[in-house]
Short mmCIF file of C-alpha atoms in Angstrom, two decimals:
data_model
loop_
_atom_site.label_atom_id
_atom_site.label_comp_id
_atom_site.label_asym_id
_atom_site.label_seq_id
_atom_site.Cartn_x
_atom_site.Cartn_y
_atom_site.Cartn_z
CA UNK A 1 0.00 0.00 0.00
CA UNK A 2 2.27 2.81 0.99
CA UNK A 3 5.52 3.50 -1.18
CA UNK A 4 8.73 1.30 -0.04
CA UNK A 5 11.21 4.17 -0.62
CA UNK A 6 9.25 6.51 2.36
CA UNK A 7 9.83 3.08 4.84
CA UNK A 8 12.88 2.58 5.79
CA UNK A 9 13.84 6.26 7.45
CA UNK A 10 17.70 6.04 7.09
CA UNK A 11 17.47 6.41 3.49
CA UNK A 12 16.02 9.34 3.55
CA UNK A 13 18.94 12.14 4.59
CA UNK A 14 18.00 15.20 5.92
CA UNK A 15 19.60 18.08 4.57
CA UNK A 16 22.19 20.44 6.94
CA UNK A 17 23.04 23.85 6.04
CA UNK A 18 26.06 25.52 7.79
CA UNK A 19 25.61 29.00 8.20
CA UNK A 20 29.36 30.54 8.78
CA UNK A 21 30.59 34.32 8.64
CA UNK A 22 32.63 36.60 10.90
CA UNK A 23 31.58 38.01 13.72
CA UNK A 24 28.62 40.51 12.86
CA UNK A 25 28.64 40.17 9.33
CA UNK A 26 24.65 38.86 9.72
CA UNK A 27 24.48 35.94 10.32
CA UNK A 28 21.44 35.94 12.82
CA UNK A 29 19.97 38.42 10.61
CA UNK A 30 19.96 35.73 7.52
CA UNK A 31 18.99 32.84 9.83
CA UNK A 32 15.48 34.84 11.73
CA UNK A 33 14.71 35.43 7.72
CA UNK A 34 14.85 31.40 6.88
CA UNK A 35 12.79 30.97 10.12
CA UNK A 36 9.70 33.30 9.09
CA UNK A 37 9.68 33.33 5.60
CA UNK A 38 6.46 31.73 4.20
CA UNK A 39 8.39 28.73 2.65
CA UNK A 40 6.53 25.87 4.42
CA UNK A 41 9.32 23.89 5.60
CA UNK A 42 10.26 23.17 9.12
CA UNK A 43 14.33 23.48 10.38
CA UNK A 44 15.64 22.41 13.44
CA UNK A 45 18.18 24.62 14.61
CA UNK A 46 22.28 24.23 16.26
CA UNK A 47 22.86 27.66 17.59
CA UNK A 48 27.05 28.08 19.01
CA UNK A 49 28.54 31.14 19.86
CA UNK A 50 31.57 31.97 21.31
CA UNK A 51 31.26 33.48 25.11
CA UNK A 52 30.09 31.68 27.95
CA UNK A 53 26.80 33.61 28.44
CA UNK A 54 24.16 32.30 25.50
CA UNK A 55 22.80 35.66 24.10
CA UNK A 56 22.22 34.70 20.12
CA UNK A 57 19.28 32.05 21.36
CA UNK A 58 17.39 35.41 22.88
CA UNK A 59 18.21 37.30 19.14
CA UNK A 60 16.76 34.62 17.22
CA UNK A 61 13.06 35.31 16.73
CA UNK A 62 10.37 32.82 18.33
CA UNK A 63 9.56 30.58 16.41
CA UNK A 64 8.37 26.69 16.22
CA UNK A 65 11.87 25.66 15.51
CA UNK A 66 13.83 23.63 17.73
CA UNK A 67 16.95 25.94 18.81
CA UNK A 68 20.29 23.43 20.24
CA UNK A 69 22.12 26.66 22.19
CA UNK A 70 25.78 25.36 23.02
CA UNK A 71 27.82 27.90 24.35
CA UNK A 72 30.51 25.73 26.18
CA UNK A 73 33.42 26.71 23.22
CA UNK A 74 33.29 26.64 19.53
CA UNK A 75 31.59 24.39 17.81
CA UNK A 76 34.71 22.89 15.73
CA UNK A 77 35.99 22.47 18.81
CA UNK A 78 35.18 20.85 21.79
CA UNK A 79 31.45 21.27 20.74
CA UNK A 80 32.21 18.36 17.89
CA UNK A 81 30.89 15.93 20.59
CA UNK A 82 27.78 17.47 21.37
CA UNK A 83 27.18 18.51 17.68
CA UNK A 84 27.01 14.91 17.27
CA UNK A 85 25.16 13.97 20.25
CA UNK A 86 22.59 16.57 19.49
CA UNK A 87 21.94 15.41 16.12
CA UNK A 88 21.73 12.22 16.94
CA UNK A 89 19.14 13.42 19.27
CA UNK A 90 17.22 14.87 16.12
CA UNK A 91 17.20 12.10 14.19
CA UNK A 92 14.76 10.42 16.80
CA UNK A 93 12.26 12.86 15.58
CA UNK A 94 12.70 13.63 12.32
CA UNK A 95 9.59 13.74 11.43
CA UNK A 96 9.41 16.87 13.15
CA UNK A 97 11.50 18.90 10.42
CA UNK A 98 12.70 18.97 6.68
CA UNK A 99 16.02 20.21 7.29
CA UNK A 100 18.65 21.05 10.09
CA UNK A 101 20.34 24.51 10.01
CA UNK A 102 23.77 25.26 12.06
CA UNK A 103 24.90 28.35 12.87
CA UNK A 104 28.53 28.44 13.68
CA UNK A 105 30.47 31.37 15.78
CA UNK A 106 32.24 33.89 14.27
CA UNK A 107 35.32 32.95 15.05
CA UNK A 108 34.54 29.02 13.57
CA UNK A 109 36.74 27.98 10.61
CA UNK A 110 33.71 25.65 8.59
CA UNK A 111 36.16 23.15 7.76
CA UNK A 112 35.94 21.07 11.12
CA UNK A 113 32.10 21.29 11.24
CA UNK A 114 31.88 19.82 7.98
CA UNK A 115 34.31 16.96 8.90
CA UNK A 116 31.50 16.55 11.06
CA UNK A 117 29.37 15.72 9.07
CA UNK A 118 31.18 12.57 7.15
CA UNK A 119 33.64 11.63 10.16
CA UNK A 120 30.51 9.99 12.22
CA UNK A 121 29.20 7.05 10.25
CA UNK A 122 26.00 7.58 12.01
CA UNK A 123 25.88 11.22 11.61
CA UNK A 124 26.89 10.37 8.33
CA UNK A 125 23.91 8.04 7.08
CA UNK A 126 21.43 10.15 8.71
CA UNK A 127 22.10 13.29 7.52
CA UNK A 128 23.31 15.25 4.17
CA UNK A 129 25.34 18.30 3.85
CA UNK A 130 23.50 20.73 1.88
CA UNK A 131 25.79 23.42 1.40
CA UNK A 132 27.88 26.01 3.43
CA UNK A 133 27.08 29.37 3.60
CA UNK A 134 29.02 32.58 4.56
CA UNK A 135 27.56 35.48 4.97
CA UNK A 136 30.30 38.57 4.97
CA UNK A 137 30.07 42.25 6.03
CA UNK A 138 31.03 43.98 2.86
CA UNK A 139 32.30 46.89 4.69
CA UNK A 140 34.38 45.34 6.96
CA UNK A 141 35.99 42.57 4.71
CA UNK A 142 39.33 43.84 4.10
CA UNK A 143 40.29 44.75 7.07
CA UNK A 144 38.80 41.12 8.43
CA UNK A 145 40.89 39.03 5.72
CA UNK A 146 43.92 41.24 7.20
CA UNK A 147 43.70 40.15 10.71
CA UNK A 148 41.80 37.19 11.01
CA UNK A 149 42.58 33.89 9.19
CA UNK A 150 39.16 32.18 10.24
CA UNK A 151 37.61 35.34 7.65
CA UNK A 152 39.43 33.80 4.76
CA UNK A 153 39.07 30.21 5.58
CA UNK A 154 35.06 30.92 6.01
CA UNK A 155 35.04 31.66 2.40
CA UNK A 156 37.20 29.37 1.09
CA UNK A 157 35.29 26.76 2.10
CA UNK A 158 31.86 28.54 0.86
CA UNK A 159 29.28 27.34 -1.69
CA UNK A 160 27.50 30.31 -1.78
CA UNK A 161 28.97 34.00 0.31
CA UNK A 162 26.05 36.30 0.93
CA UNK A 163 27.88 39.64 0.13
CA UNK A 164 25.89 41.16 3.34
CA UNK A 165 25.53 45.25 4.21
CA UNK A 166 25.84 46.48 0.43
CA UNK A 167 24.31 49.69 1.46
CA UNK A 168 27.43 50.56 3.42
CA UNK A 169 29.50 50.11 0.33
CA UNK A 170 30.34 52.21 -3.08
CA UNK A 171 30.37 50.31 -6.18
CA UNK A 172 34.24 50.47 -6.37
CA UNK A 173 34.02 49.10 -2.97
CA UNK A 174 31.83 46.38 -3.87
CA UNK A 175 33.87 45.05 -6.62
CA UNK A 176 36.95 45.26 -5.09
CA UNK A 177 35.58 43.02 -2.01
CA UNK A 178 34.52 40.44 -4.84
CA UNK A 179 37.44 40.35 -6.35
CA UNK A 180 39.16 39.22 -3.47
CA UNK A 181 36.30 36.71 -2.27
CA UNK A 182 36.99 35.75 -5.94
CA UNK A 183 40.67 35.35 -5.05
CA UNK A 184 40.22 33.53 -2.66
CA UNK A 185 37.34 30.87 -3.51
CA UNK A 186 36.54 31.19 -7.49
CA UNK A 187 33.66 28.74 -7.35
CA UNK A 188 31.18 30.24 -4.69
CA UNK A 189 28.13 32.02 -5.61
CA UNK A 190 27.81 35.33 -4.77
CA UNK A 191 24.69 36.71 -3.35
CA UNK A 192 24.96 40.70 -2.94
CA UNK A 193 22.17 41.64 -0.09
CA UNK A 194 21.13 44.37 2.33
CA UNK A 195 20.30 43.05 6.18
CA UNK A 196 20.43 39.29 4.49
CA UNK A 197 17.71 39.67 2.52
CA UNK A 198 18.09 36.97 -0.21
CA UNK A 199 15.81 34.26 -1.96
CA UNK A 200 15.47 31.57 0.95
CA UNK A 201 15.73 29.23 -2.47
CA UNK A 202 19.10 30.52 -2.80
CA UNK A 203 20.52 29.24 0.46
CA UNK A 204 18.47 26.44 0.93
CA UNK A 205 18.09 23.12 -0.45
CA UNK A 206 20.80 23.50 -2.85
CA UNK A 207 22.29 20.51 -2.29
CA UNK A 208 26.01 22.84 -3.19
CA UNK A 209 28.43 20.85 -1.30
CA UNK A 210 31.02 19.32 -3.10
CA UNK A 211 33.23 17.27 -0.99
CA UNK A 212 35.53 16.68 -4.10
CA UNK A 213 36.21 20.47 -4.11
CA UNK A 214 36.77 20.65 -0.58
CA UNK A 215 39.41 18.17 -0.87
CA UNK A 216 40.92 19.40 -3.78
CA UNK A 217 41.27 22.46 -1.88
CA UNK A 218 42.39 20.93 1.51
CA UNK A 219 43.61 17.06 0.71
CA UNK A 220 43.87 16.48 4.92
CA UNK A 221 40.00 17.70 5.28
CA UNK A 222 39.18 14.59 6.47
CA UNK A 223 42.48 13.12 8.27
CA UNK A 224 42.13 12.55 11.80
CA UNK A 225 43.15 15.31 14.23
CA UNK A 226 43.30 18.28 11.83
CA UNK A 227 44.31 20.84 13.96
CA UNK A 228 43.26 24.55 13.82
CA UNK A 229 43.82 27.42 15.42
CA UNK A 230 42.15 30.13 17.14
CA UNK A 231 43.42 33.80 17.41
CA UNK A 232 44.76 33.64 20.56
CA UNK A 233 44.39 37.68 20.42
CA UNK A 234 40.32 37.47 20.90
CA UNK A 235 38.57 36.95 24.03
CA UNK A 236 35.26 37.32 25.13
CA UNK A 237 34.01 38.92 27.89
CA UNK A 238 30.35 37.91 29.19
CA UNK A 239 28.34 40.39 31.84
CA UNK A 240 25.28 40.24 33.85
CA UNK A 241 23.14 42.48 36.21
CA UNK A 242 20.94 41.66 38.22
CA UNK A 243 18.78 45.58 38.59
CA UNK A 244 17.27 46.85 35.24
CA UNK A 245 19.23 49.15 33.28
CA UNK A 246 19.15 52.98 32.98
CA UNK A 247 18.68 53.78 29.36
CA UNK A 248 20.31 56.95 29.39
CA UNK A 249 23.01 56.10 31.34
CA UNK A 250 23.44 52.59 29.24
CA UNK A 251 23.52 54.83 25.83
CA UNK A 252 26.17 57.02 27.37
CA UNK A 253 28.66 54.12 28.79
CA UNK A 254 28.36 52.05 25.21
CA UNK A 255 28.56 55.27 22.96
CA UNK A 256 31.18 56.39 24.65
CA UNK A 257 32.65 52.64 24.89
CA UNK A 258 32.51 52.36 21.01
CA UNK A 259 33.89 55.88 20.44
CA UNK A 260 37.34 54.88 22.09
CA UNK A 261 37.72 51.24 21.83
CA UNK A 262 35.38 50.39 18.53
CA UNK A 263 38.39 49.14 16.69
CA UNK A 264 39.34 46.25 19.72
CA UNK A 265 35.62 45.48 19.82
CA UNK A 266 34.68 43.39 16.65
CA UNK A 267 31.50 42.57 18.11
CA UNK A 268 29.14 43.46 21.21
CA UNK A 269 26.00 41.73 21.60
CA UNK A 270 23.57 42.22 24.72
CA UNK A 271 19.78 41.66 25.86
CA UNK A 272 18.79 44.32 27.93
CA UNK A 273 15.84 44.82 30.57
CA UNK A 274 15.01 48.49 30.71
CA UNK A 275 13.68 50.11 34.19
CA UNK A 276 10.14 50.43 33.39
CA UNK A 277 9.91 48.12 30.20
CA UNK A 278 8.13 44.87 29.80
CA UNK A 279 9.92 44.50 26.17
CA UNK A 280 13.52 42.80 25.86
CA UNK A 281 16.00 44.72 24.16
CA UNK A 282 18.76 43.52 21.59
CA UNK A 283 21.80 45.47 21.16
CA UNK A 284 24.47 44.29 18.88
CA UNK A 285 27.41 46.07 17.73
CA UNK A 286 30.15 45.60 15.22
CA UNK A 287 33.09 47.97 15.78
CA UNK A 288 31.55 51.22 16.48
CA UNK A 289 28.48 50.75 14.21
CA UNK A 290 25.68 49.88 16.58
CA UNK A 291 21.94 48.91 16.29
CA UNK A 292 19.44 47.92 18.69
CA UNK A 293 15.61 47.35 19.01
CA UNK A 294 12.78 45.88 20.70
CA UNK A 295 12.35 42.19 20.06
CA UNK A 296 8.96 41.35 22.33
CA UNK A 297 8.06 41.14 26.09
CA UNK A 298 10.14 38.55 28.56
CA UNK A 299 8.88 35.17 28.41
CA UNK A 300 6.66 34.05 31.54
CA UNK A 301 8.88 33.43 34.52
CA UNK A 302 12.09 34.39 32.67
CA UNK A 303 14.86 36.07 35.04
CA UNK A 304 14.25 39.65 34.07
CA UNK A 305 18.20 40.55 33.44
CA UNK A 306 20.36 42.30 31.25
CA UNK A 307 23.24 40.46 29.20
CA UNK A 308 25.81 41.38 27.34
CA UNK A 309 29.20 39.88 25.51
CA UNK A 310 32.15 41.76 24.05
CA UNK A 311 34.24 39.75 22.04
CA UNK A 312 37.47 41.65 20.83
CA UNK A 313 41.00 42.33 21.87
CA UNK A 314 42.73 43.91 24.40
CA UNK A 315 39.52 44.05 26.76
CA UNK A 316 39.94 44.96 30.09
CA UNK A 317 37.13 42.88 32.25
CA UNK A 318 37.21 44.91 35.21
CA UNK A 319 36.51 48.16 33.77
CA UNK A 320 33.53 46.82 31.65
CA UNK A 321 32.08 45.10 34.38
CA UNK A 322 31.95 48.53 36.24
CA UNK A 323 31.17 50.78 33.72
CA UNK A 324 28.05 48.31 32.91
CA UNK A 325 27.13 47.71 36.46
CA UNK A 326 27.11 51.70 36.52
CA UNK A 327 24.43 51.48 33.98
CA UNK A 328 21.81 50.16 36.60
CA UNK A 329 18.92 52.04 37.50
CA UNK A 330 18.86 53.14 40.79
CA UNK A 331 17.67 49.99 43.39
CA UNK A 332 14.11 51.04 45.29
CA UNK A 333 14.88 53.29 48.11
CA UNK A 334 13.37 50.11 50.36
CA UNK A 335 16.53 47.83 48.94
CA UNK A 336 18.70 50.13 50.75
CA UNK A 337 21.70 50.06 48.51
CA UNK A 338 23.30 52.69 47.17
CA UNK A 339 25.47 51.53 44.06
CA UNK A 340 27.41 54.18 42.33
#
């Protein structure tokens, strides 16, 4: 009666996208778009980021999706394990999604989370990779690929590079940034966008991986115990209040903050609780460009604090954890403390 091929549920592989890119270059932006887009299909999602409070879960719009947040080191790291355990966790019920989608950290080269994907047999039969996709901050490109291998190793192992924040760019600009994502990976197509927005048919279900190119590339891609490195310059630094936040003294501290060290600070992330506001709000930052909104009210019994992560160089803990405690409104005169 029913078709043989549907039976047997190995057989059919579910397809992973990798969603790579430097810190702030939109990645979260591209992903929330794949999530409520009106395409019909349902993605279970493996959110990592690099910092040891989990902020990126909170900037990810609700949605039915299953979000994975693993925030215990990057995922081609020590996460491998529970990248594996996880999706081996999915695969129990897999009839609750079409497709899995991983975003990486910033600072992830793809190369080891793609091993992933063939160096488990299990992981292996049950899933396929569909492609790998990099989404980079035209703007900030150069100076990236100058500084930070993990920028050029994102798009050298791209299918397709969503050429993100176009707006910010002239048209000498823009083709000078292709030419060196050319450079450096001549096969990859090249989606130019503003804020992410491309065709979700573009990134997924494209079935653009290419293992043979990936080794022809790398011929060790999938030897055992492939090393990689980090830069050992970058660190994160993760804060948390408990009293909401002042937002006039908050918008002083960070403008101020990004004025003088925007060049050490490649990213800055935070959820925020305002005195006197039932809405969360995101703040994310890439150098000294910063954005921020509303994203809808806490969650029913959620902890009601404000978050944020730094991840840059040269960051001095101490003086951001007081210049962002400083940001707290002032307690009820029945708490009896006096902060300042």
């Amino acid at each position: 009666m029913s078709d043989p091929t549907n039976a047997p549920g190995p057989r059919a592989q579910i397809p992973v996208t990798v969603l790579t890119g430097y810190l702030g270059a939109g990645k979260t932006t591209l992903l929330n778009r794949i999530l409520t887009e009106n395409h019909g299909r349902r993605f279970a999602v493996v959110i990592n980021e690099f910092g040891e409070l989990g902020v990126d879960n909170d900037l990810v719009v609700d949605a039915d999706e299953e979000v994975f947040e693993m925030n215990n080191g990057c995922i081609c790291c020590t996460v491998r394990g529970d990248l594996i355990r996880i999706i081996g966790g999915l695969m129990k019920r897999r009839d609750r999604f079409d497709g899995i989608i991983v975003e990486t950290t910033g600072l992830a080269d793809p190369a080891p989370v793609a091993q992933t994907f063939f160096a488990d047999e299990d992981v292996r039969r049950a899933t396929k990779l569909d492609a790998i996709v990099t989404v980079v901050d035209a703007r900030h490109l150069p100076a990236r690929l100058a500084d930070s291998p993990e920028a050029e190793e994102q798009i050298a192992f791209a299918d397709i590079v969503v050429l993100n924040k176009m707006d910010l760019v002239t048209p000498e600009e823009a083709a000078e940034v292709e030419r060196r994502i050319r450079a450096i990976n001549p096969w990859a197509e090249i989606r130019r966008a503003v804020r992410a927005a491309v065709p979700i048919e573009s990134v997924i279900g494209r079935d653009a991986f290419s293992l043979e190119r990936i080794l022809e590339r790398e011929p060790e891609f999938l030897a055992e115990g492939n090393e990689h490195e980090h830069d050992s310059d970058v660190v994160s630094v993760s804060l948390e209040v408990e009293r909401p936040l002042d937002p006039e003294r908050f918008n002083a501290w960070i403008t101020q903050l990004l004025a003088t060290k925007g060049q050490d600070l490649l990213r800055t992330k935070g959820i925020l609780h305002y005195a006197g506001e039932d809405r969360r709000f995101a703040f994310q930052a890439v150098h000294m460009l910063a954005d921020g909104d509303f994203i809808g009210p806490w969650r029913e019994g959620e902890p009601r604090r404000s978050r944020i992560v730094f991840i840059g160089r040269d960051l001095n803990r101490p003086a951001l954890r007081r210049g962002f405690e400083a940001c707290q409104a002032e307690a009820p005169a029945a708490a009896g403390t006096d902060r300042t």
